[in-house]
mmCIF file of C-alpha atoms in Angstrom:
data_model
loop_
_atom_site.group_PDB
_atom_site.id
_atom_site.type_symbol
_atom_site.label_atom_id
_atom_site.label_comp_id
_atom_site.label_asym_id
_atom_site.label_seq_id
_atom_site.Cartn_x
_atom_site.Cartn_y
_atom_site.Cartn_z
ATOM 1 C CA MET K 1 66.876 61.765 109.906
ATOM 2 C CA PHE K 2 69.914 59.308 110.819
ATOM 3 C CA GLU K 3 70.357 56.670 113.421
ATOM 4 C CA SER K 4 73.241 53.961 113.647
ATOM 5 C CA ARG K 5 74.548 51.365 116.100
ATOM 6 C CA GLU K 6 76.561 48.132 116.082
ATOM 7 C CA ILE K 7 74.270 45.161 116.124
ATOM 8 C CA PHE K 8 76.036 43.390 118.699
ATOM 9 C CA LYS K 9 78.935 43.883 121.281
ATOM 10 C CA PRO K 10 82.217 43.398 119.560
ATOM 11 C CA PHE K 11 83.021 39.660 119.244
ATOM 12 C CA GLY K 12 79.688 38.969 120.803
ATOM 13 C CA CYS K 13 78.378 36.277 118.360
ATOM 14 C CA ALA K 14 81.526 34.819 116.837
ATOM 15 C CA ALA K 15 83.519 34.421 120.048
ATOM 16 C CA THR K 16 86.650 32.238 120.252
ATOM 17 C CA PRO K 17 88.792 31.132 123.260
ATOM 18 C CA GLU K 18 91.121 34.150 122.401
ATOM 19 C CA GLY K 19 88.083 36.555 122.677
ATOM 20 C CA LYS K 20 88.502 37.571 119.155
ATOM 21 C CA GLY K 21 86.396 36.878 116.112
ATOM 22 C CA SER K 22 85.563 37.912 112.588
ATOM 23 C CA ASN K 23 81.895 39.104 111.167
ATOM 24 C CA HIS K 24 81.395 40.015 107.589
ATOM 25 C CA GLY K 25 79.285 39.823 104.639
ATOM 26 C CA SER K 26 75.860 41.024 106.152
ATOM 27 C CA ASN K 27 72.378 41.311 104.497
ATOM 28 C CA ILE K 28 69.082 42.918 105.496
ATOM 29 C CA ALA K 29 65.282 42.437 104.942
ATOM 30 C CA GLU K 30 62.247 43.825 106.329
ATOM 31 C CA ILE K 31 59.774 41.160 107.277
ATOM 32 C CA ILE K 32 56.396 42.061 108.906
ATOM 33 C CA ASP K 33 55.312 44.930 111.061
ATOM 34 C CA GLY K 34 58.358 46.989 110.358
ATOM 35 C CA GLU K 35 60.568 44.214 111.838
ATOM 36 C CA LEU K 36 64.034 43.935 110.349
ATOM 37 C CA VAL K 37 66.181 40.684 110.130
ATOM 38 C CA ALA K 38 69.996 40.804 109.473
ATOM 39 C CA VAL K 39 72.292 38.065 108.527
ATOM 40 C CA TRP K 40 76.140 37.768 108.311
ATOM 41 C CA TYR K 41 78.859 35.080 108.473
ATOM 42 C CA GLY K 42 80.988 35.063 111.465
ATOM 43 C CA GLY K 43 83.609 32.633 113.335
ATOM 44 C CA THR K 44 87.543 32.664 114.020
ATOM 45 C CA GLY K 45 88.274 34.229 110.489
ATOM 46 C CA GLU K 46 87.072 33.894 106.820
ATOM 47 C CA LYS K 47 86.890 30.452 105.550
ATOM 48 C CA HIS K 48 87.685 28.829 108.940
ATOM 49 C CA GLU K 49 85.701 25.546 109.842
ATOM 50 C CA ASP K 50 83.861 27.199 112.792
ATOM 51 C CA VAL K 51 82.270 30.062 110.420
ATOM 52 C CA GLN K 52 78.442 30.188 110.773
ATOM 53 C CA VAL K 53 75.757 32.057 109.366
ATOM 54 C CA TRP K 54 74.253 34.356 112.224
ATOM 55 C CA MET K 55 70.910 36.217 112.427
ATOM 56 C CA SER K 56 69.435 39.054 114.489
ATOM 57 C CA LYS K 57 66.127 40.842 114.430
ATOM 58 C CA LYS K 58 65.007 44.369 115.389
ATOM 59 C CA PRO K 59 61.354 44.678 116.012
ATOM 60 C CA GLY K 60 59.744 47.467 114.551
ATOM 61 C CA ALA K 61 58.979 49.206 117.797
ATOM 62 C CA SER K 62 62.358 48.807 119.128
ATOM 63 C CA ASN K 63 65.600 50.515 118.438
ATOM 64 C CA LYS K 64 67.769 47.390 119.778
ATOM 65 C CA TRP K 65 68.813 44.394 117.801
ATOM 66 C CA GLN K 66 68.267 41.018 119.534
ATOM 67 C CA GLU K 67 71.042 38.566 120.618
ATOM 68 C CA PRO K 68 72.469 36.750 117.518
ATOM 69 C CA TRP K 69 71.755 32.991 116.876
ATOM 70 C CA ILE K 70 72.792 30.577 114.310
ATOM 71 C CA ALA K 71 70.837 30.530 111.404
ATOM 72 C CA GLU K 72 72.873 28.160 109.227
ATOM 73 C CA LYS K 73 75.887 25.725 109.850
ATOM 74 C CA GLU K 74 76.255 22.537 107.884
ATOM 75 C CA GLY K 75 76.332 19.709 110.311
ATOM 76 C CA LYS K 76 74.317 21.646 113.086
ATOM 77 C CA THR K 77 71.112 23.172 111.162
ATOM 78 C CA SER K 78 71.371 21.218 107.973
ATOM 79 C CA LYS K 79 73.112 18.107 106.973
ATOM 80 C CA ILE K 80 76.000 17.727 104.341
ATOM 81 C CA PRO K 81 75.012 16.906 100.703
ATOM 82 C CA SER K 82 76.022 13.197 100.059
ATOM 83 C CA GLU K 83 78.246 14.322 97.284
ATOM 84 C CA MET K 84 80.314 16.405 99.633
ATOM 85 C CA GLU K 85 80.643 13.648 102.281
ATOM 86 C CA GLU K 86 84.520 13.457 101.953
ATOM 87 C CA PHE K 87 84.639 17.045 102.986
ATOM 88 C CA LYS K 88 82.545 16.412 106.396
ATOM 89 C CA GLY K 89 83.793 18.821 109.005
ATOM 90 C CA ASN K 90 85.875 20.713 106.481
ATOM 91 C CA SER K 91 83.455 23.442 105.331
ATOM 92 C CA SER K 92 82.931 27.106 105.939
ATOM 93 C CA GLU K 93 79.751 29.351 105.347
ATOM 94 C CA GLY K 94 79.609 32.674 103.928
ATOM 95 C CA ASN K 95 77.711 35.481 102.148
ATOM 96 C CA PRO K 96 74.028 34.979 103.291
ATOM 97 C CA VAL K 97 71.445 36.723 101.286
ATOM 98 C CA LEU K 98 67.879 37.597 102.228
ATOM 99 C CA PHE K 99 64.465 38.250 100.206
ATOM 100 C CA PHE K 100 61.161 38.474 101.888
ATOM 101 C CA ASP K 101 58.253 37.638 99.901
ATOM 102 C CA SER K 102 55.451 39.824 101.216
ATOM 103 C CA LYS K 103 52.773 38.051 99.539
ATOM 104 C CA GLN K 104 53.569 34.646 100.906
ATOM 105 C CA GLU K 105 55.103 36.011 104.116
ATOM 106 C CA ARG K 106 57.946 33.816 103.243
ATOM 107 C CA LEU K 107 61.666 34.550 104.099
ATOM 108 C CA HIS K 108 64.184 33.250 101.365
ATOM 109 C CA MET K 109 67.952 32.820 102.360
ATOM 110 C CA TRP K 110 70.773 31.836 100.067
ATOM 111 C CA TRP K 111 74.314 31.481 101.156
ATOM 112 C CA ILE K 112 77.580 29.729 100.202
ATOM 113 C CA THR K 113 79.338 26.680 101.599
ATOM 114 C CA ILE K 114 83.158 26.553 100.664
ATOM 115 C CA TYR K 115 84.628 22.968 100.979
ATOM 116 C CA GLY K 116 88.242 21.936 101.213
ATOM 117 C CA PHE K 117 91.141 20.990 103.462
ATOM 118 C CA GLY K 118 93.125 23.716 105.016
ATOM 119 C CA GLU K 119 94.643 26.224 102.435
ATOM 120 C CA SER K 120 92.665 24.479 99.601
ATOM 121 C CA ARG K 121 89.249 25.778 100.974
ATOM 122 C CA GLY K 122 88.452 28.938 99.220
ATOM 123 C CA TRP K 123 85.518 30.912 97.519
ATOM 124 C CA SER K 124 86.422 29.173 94.262
ATOM 125 C CA THR K 125 85.311 25.850 95.946
ATOM 126 C CA GLY K 126 81.904 27.112 96.959
ATOM 127 C CA PHE K 127 78.358 26.208 96.383
ATOM 128 C CA ILE K 128 75.223 28.374 96.384
ATOM 129 C CA LYS K 129 72.630 26.808 98.854
ATOM 130 C CA TYR K 130 68.866 27.786 99.311
ATOM 131 C CA LYS K 131 66.318 27.597 101.986
ATOM 132 C CA HIS K 132 63.134 29.413 102.958
ATOM 133 C CA SER K 133 61.345 29.895 106.196
ATOM 134 C CA ASP K 134 57.406 30.361 106.611
ATOM 135 C CA ASP K 135 57.669 31.534 110.204
ATOM 136 C CA TYR K 136 60.182 34.531 109.825
ATOM 137 C CA GLY K 137 63.330 32.543 110.316
ATOM 138 C CA GLU K 138 62.347 30.419 113.182
ATOM 139 C CA THR K 139 62.306 27.188 111.149
ATOM 140 C CA TRP K 140 63.581 26.329 107.518
ATOM 141 C CA ALA K 141 62.571 24.131 104.683
ATOM 142 C CA LEU K 142 64.986 21.332 103.935
ATOM 143 C CA LYS K 143 64.834 18.250 101.785
ATOM 144 C CA ASP K 144 63.629 15.130 103.399
ATOM 145 C CA ASP K 145 67.407 14.019 103.997
ATOM 146 C CA GLY K 146 67.867 17.029 105.852
ATOM 147 C CA THR K 147 70.060 18.942 103.352
ATOM 148 C CA PRO K 148 69.424 22.397 101.649
ATOM 149 C CA ARG K 149 68.720 22.957 97.969
ATOM 150 C CA LEU K 150 71.733 23.282 95.959
ATOM 151 C CA LEU K 151 71.409 25.993 93.209
ATOM 152 C CA HIS K 152 73.847 24.490 90.926
ATOM 153 C CA ASP K 153 75.998 21.358 90.382
ATOM 154 C CA PHE K 154 79.506 22.765 89.878
ATOM 155 C CA TRP K 155 82.220 24.441 92.205
ATOM 156 C CA GLY K 156 82.976 28.042 92.169
ATOM 157 C CA GLU K 157 79.665 30.075 91.965
ATOM 158 C CA MET K 158 78.884 32.648 94.639
ATOM 159 C CA ILE K 159 76.301 35.262 95.779
ATOM 160 C CA LYS K 160 76.670 38.602 97.660
ATOM 161 C CA ASN K 161 73.843 40.841 96.815
ATOM 162 C CA LYS K 162 70.084 40.443 97.000
ATOM 163 C CA PRO K 163 67.642 39.410 94.363
ATOM 164 C CA ILE K 164 65.113 41.726 92.789
ATOM 165 C CA GLN K 165 61.459 41.209 91.597
ATOM 166 C CA MET K 166 61.263 42.838 88.123
ATOM 167 C CA SER K 167 58.168 44.568 86.725
ATOM 168 C CA ASN K 168 57.303 41.188 84.770
ATOM 169 C CA GLY K 169 57.154 39.361 88.152
ATOM 170 C CA GLU K 170 60.346 37.512 87.603
ATOM 171 C CA ILE K 171 62.982 37.263 90.211
ATOM 172 C CA LEU K 172 66.424 38.033 89.269
ATOM 173 C CA LEU K 173 69.363 36.824 91.623
ATOM 174 C CA PRO K 174 72.749 38.356 90.732
ATOM 175 C CA ALA K 175 75.645 36.011 91.283
ATOM 176 C CA MET K 176 79.090 35.288 90.016
ATOM 177 C CA THR K 177 81.543 32.591 89.196
ATOM 178 C CA GLU K 178 85.217 32.459 90.698
ATOM 179 C CA TRP K 179 86.265 29.073 89.333
ATOM 180 C CA THR K 180 88.581 30.144 86.454
ATOM 181 C CA SER K 181 87.837 33.737 86.149
ATOM 182 C CA TYR K 182 85.898 36.522 87.962
ATOM 183 C CA SER K 183 82.609 36.735 85.737
ATOM 184 C CA PRO K 184 79.018 37.890 86.702
ATOM 185 C CA ILE K 185 76.038 35.526 86.294
ATOM 186 C CA TYR K 186 72.398 35.827 86.831
ATOM 187 C CA TYR K 187 69.793 33.286 88.033
ATOM 188 C CA LYS K 188 65.966 33.833 87.081
ATOM 189 C CA CYS K 189 62.829 32.438 88.283
ATOM 190 C CA THR K 190 59.224 33.151 87.063
ATOM 191 C CA ALA K 191 56.722 34.508 90.078
ATOM 192 C CA GLU K 192 54.797 31.060 89.704
ATOM 193 C CA GLU K 193 57.832 29.163 90.014
ATOM 194 C CA PHE K 194 59.346 31.291 92.976
ATOM 195 C CA ALA K 195 56.100 30.616 94.737
ATOM 196 C CA LYS K 196 56.817 26.931 94.958
ATOM 197 C CA GLY K 197 59.594 27.642 97.422
ATOM 198 C CA CYS K 198 63.229 26.456 97.870
ATOM 199 C CA LEU K 199 62.551 22.775 97.028
ATOM 200 C CA GLU K 200 60.711 22.903 93.972
ATOM 201 C CA SER K 201 61.267 26.259 92.069
ATOM 202 C CA GLN K 202 62.982 25.974 88.778
ATOM 203 C CA TRP K 203 65.887 28.731 88.095
ATOM 204 C CA ARG K 204 67.740 29.368 84.813
ATOM 205 C CA LYS K 205 71.314 30.381 84.925
ATOM 206 C CA ILE K 206 72.246 33.438 82.434
ATOM 207 C CA ARG K 207 75.777 33.796 81.718
ATOM 208 C CA SER K 208 77.266 37.069 80.642
ATOM 209 C CA ASN K 209 80.448 37.836 78.746
ATOM 210 C CA GLY K 210 81.880 39.880 81.657
ATOM 211 C CA VAL K 211 85.428 39.327 83.001
ATOM 212 C CA ASP K 212 87.445 41.048 85.760
ATOM 213 C CA CYS K 213 84.284 42.028 87.435
ATOM 214 C CA PHE K 214 81.941 40.299 89.786
ATOM 215 C CA GLN K 215 79.317 40.632 92.772
ATOM 216 C CA PRO K 216 76.971 42.383 90.667
ATOM 217 C CA THR K 217 73.974 44.561 92.209
ATOM 218 C CA VAL K 218 71.017 45.283 89.926
ATOM 219 C CA ILE K 219 68.099 47.576 89.580
ATOM 220 C CA GLU K 220 65.422 47.884 86.906
ATOM 221 C CA ARG K 221 65.153 51.346 85.513
ATOM 222 C CA GLU K 222 62.038 53.217 84.322
ATOM 223 C CA LYS K 223 61.884 51.615 81.132
ATOM 224 C CA LEU K 224 60.623 48.140 81.728
ATOM 225 C CA GLY K 225 62.982 45.492 81.444
ATOM 226 C CA LYS K 226 66.031 47.819 81.321
ATOM 227 C CA LEU K 227 68.396 46.819 84.021
ATOM 228 C CA LEU K 228 71.594 48.541 85.229
ATOM 229 C CA SER K 229 74.147 46.325 87.080
ATOM 230 C CA LEU K 230 77.046 47.938 88.952
ATOM 231 C CA MET K 231 80.069 45.529 89.872
ATOM 232 C CA ARG K 232 83.018 44.991 91.984
ATOM 233 C CA SER K 233 86.293 45.008 89.994
ATOM 234 C CA SER K 234 88.982 42.259 90.484
ATOM 235 C CA LYS K 235 92.422 43.442 91.464
ATOM 236 C CA ASN K 236 94.899 43.691 88.558
ATOM 237 C CA GLY K 237 91.991 43.307 86.218
ATOM 238 C CA LYS K 238 91.248 45.817 83.357
ATOM 239 C CA PHE K 239 88.678 47.641 85.584
ATOM 240 C CA GLN K 240 90.887 47.991 88.398
ATOM 241 C CA GLY K 241 90.209 51.017 90.653
ATOM 242 C CA LYS K 242 86.782 51.618 89.117
ATOM 243 C CA MET K 243 83.185 50.080 89.363
ATOM 244 C CA ALA K 244 82.335 48.059 86.315
ATOM 245 C CA GLN K 245 78.916 48.260 84.697
ATOM 246 C CA MET K 246 76.697 46.215 82.381
ATOM 247 C CA GLU K 247 73.168 46.782 81.214
ATOM 248 C CA SER K 248 70.238 44.682 79.992
ATOM 249 C CA SER K 249 67.239 45.792 77.952
ATOM 250 C CA ASP K 250 65.332 42.247 78.150
ATOM 251 C CA PHE K 251 64.952 41.683 81.596
ATOM 252 C CA GLY K 252 68.409 40.207 82.043
ATOM 253 C CA GLU K 253 68.125 37.747 79.443
ATOM 254 C CA THR K 254 71.052 39.280 77.575
ATOM 255 C CA TRP K 255 73.779 41.793 78.820
ATOM 256 C CA SER K 256 76.126 44.234 77.399
ATOM 257 C CA HIS K 257 79.836 43.717 77.691
ATOM 258 C CA PRO K 258 81.004 45.405 80.607
ATOM 259 C CA HIS K 259 82.644 48.727 80.890
ATOM 260 C CA VAL K 260 83.846 51.336 83.206
ATOM 261 C CA ASN K 261 80.880 52.895 85.130
ATOM 262 C CA ASP K 262 79.133 56.088 83.736
ATOM 263 C CA TYR K 263 79.761 57.887 86.929
ATOM 264 C CA ASN K 264 83.698 57.453 87.368
ATOM 265 C CA PHE K 265 82.970 56.030 90.589
ATOM 266 C CA PRO K 266 86.045 54.152 91.938
ATOM 267 C CA ASN K 267 86.207 50.572 93.389
ATOM 268 C CA CYS K 268 88.912 49.276 95.855
ATOM 269 C CA ASN K 269 88.081 45.527 95.184
ATOM 270 C CA ALA K 270 85.133 45.601 97.537
ATOM 271 C CA ASN K 271 81.323 45.059 97.365
ATOM 272 C CA ASN K 272 78.878 47.607 96.378
ATOM 273 C CA ASP K 273 75.010 47.562 96.767
ATOM 274 C CA MET K 274 72.284 49.518 95.290
ATOM 275 C CA ILE K 275 68.378 50.033 95.592
ATOM 276 C CA LYS K 276 65.502 51.453 93.642
ATOM 277 C CA LEU K 277 63.265 53.650 96.055
ATOM 278 C CA ALA K 278 59.443 53.610 95.863
ATOM 279 C CA ASN K 279 59.759 57.069 94.295
ATOM 280 C CA GLY K 280 62.001 55.773 91.613
ATOM 281 C CA HIS K 281 65.209 57.485 92.944
ATOM 282 C CA VAL K 282 68.319 55.304 93.362
ATOM 283 C CA VAL K 283 70.529 54.760 96.273
ATOM 284 C CA LEU K 284 74.009 53.311 95.875
ATOM 285 C CA VAL K 285 76.293 52.445 98.897
ATOM 286 C CA PHE K 286 79.992 52.005 98.070
ATOM 287 C CA ASN K 287 83.545 52.726 99.239
ATOM 288 C CA ASP K 288 84.499 56.115 97.690
ATOM 289 C CA SER K 289 88.218 54.988 97.058
ATOM 290 C CA ALA K 290 90.213 53.192 94.578
ATOM 291 C CA GLU K 291 92.636 51.868 97.231
ATOM 292 C CA ILE K 292 91.064 51.364 100.785
ATOM 293 C CA ARG K 293 87.567 50.280 102.197
ATOM 294 C CA ASN K 294 87.157 53.841 103.983
ATOM 295 C CA PRO K 295 85.109 56.207 103.425
ATOM 296 C CA LEU K 296 81.764 54.181 102.992
ATOM 297 C CA THR K 297 79.619 56.538 101.084
ATOM 298 C CA VAL K 298 75.914 56.834 99.992
ATOM 299 C CA ALA K 299 75.070 58.258 96.663
ATOM 300 C CA LEU K 300 71.677 59.325 95.522
ATOM 301 C CA SER K 301 70.171 59.773 92.030
ATOM 302 C CA THR K 302 67.067 61.418 91.232
ATOM 303 C CA ASP K 303 67.050 61.023 87.382
ATOM 304 C CA ASP K 304 66.828 57.043 86.982
ATOM 305 C CA ALA K 305 70.438 56.484 87.653
ATOM 306 C CA LYS K 306 71.779 58.892 84.805
ATOM 307 C CA THR K 307 73.551 60.908 87.524
ATOM 308 C CA PHE K 308 74.405 60.821 91.216
ATOM 309 C CA PRO K 309 74.611 64.420 92.137
ATOM 310 C CA TYR K 310 74.326 63.649 95.921
ATOM 311 C CA LYS K 311 76.995 61.970 97.997
ATOM 312 C CA LYS K 312 77.401 61.643 101.756
ATOM 313 C CA ASN K 313 79.765 59.597 103.971
ATOM 314 C CA LEU K 314 78.164 57.213 106.021
ATOM 315 C CA GLU K 315 81.620 56.150 107.626
ATOM 316 C CA TYR K 316 84.974 57.836 107.708
ATOM 317 C CA SER K 317 88.170 57.499 109.442
ATOM 318 C CA LYS K 318 91.630 59.151 109.328
ATOM 319 C CA ASP K 319 92.956 55.691 110.445
ATOM 320 C CA PRO K 320 93.778 53.770 106.889
ATOM 321 C CA SER K 321 93.476 50.619 108.965
ATOM 322 C CA ASP K 322 89.971 51.131 109.656
ATOM 323 C CA ARG K 323 87.500 49.711 107.217
ATOM 324 C CA PHE K 324 83.707 49.954 106.667
ATOM 325 C CA HIS K 325 82.511 47.793 104.008
ATOM 326 C CA TYR K 326 80.467 45.225 102.268
ATOM 327 C CA PRO K 327 77.237 47.125 102.485
ATOM 328 C CA ALA K 328 73.513 45.894 101.999
ATOM 329 C CA VAL K 329 70.794 48.395 101.441
ATOM 330 C CA ILE K 330 67.097 48.162 101.459
ATOM 331 C CA GLN K 331 64.155 50.642 101.675
ATOM 332 C CA ALA K 332 61.475 49.631 104.358
ATOM 333 C CA SER K 333 57.699 49.975 104.065
ATOM 334 C CA ASP K 334 57.981 53.399 105.978
ATOM 335 C CA GLY K 335 60.191 54.805 103.218
ATOM 336 C CA LEU K 336 63.263 54.716 105.558
ATOM 337 C CA ILE K 337 66.647 53.401 104.082
ATOM 338 C CA HIS K 338 68.405 50.715 105.946
ATOM 339 C CA VAL K 339 72.154 49.745 105.657
ATOM 340 C CA THR K 340 74.192 47.110 107.161
ATOM 341 C CA TYR K 341 77.900 46.806 106.615
ATOM 342 C CA SER K 342 81.184 45.346 108.252
ATOM 343 C CA TYR K 343 82.870 47.535 110.811
ATOM 344 C CA LYS K 344 86.322 47.984 111.771
ATOM 345 C CA PRO K 345 87.261 45.809 109.654
ATOM 346 C CA HIS K 346 85.250 42.648 110.941
ATOM 347 C CA ASP K 347 84.719 43.274 114.595
ATOM 348 C CA ASN K 348 80.872 43.955 114.171
ATOM 349 C CA ILE K 349 78.011 44.376 111.884
ATOM 350 C CA LYS K 350 76.789 47.862 111.986
ATOM 351 C CA TRP K 351 73.235 49.127 110.995
ATOM 352 C CA ALA K 352 72.430 52.580 109.917
ATOM 353 C CA CYS K 353 68.958 54.180 109.122
ATOM 354 C CA PHE K 354 68.424 57.486 107.312
ATOM 355 C CA ASP K 355 66.120 59.193 104.777
ATOM 356 C CA GLU K 356 66.898 60.889 101.305
ATOM 357 C CA GLU K 357 66.995 64.265 103.126
ATOM 358 C CA TRP K 358 69.980 63.201 105.170
ATOM 359 C CA ILE K 359 71.884 62.406 102.041
ATOM 360 C CA MET K 360 71.002 65.661 100.444
ATOM 361 C CA GLU K 361 71.822 67.877 103.382
#
């Protein structure tokens, strides 16, 4: 089984007077009754002042995505934090991440707001923000002053990939710092704290000793508390051209030193995403190239991520200027696998749906 389509018409939600736009950094979640929700950031171009977080939904009984709408833009849907007032009108949004808590029927969203003037505005000047919705993304919880929760109090932290709920109930949110170097970090929250929502939950930051690698994607292996983290490698870093890997044996409290991944998978300085399926198998979506973001490949492991014997290209083009990248992957309640990703190169967000049999064909 395989199905795919572009979520919206090219330039359809990030239009500019010139008729062009950039859409990137998508994420996806299933909410209720098989309904999917996707988010991404779009505007004139990455880090521009007009970049907003967009959202679209696909009802469970439909094969079409709805017209996108704005889910977050500082100054429109939320107010600027007082400590950032000097940057009013000089901020940009990026990298939204979703998690749906089925017990509470609550949709959580984290994203990055980056601050600065002109060329000084970059990912290293970003803050992770956090809000939740109890009506599937129609309205969002904010502080009394209309500002969202800040997850940390210093520049330069980022997210890209979804959190996981581990077998001990804790939520682990993979993140990274880009202030002085590329390094993975992780935020943890107990199940009890997470149930309090975005405004009251307490999160602990766990640092790692990793450098030259970032944007971790994490699964919990069969042995409880044993985590696998695969990461993007930085350009000109010691892992250049290869995915980096770290492990934890204590639910993410401590992490091994990063090393070249066990599978010899390449990395072209681009994001990867990974999911553990209900049957224990593992799906990894990545660019199977050390140089360009093409092809976009799906790999399947049936042995607890010891090996990935099955690989299939989700997208491939002979044109080296084409890029299919920054995937986000989930498994829905019906067992099907869903991926969203940036398409050619930022014209649109594309969605694909398939099963394990398609990967193994």
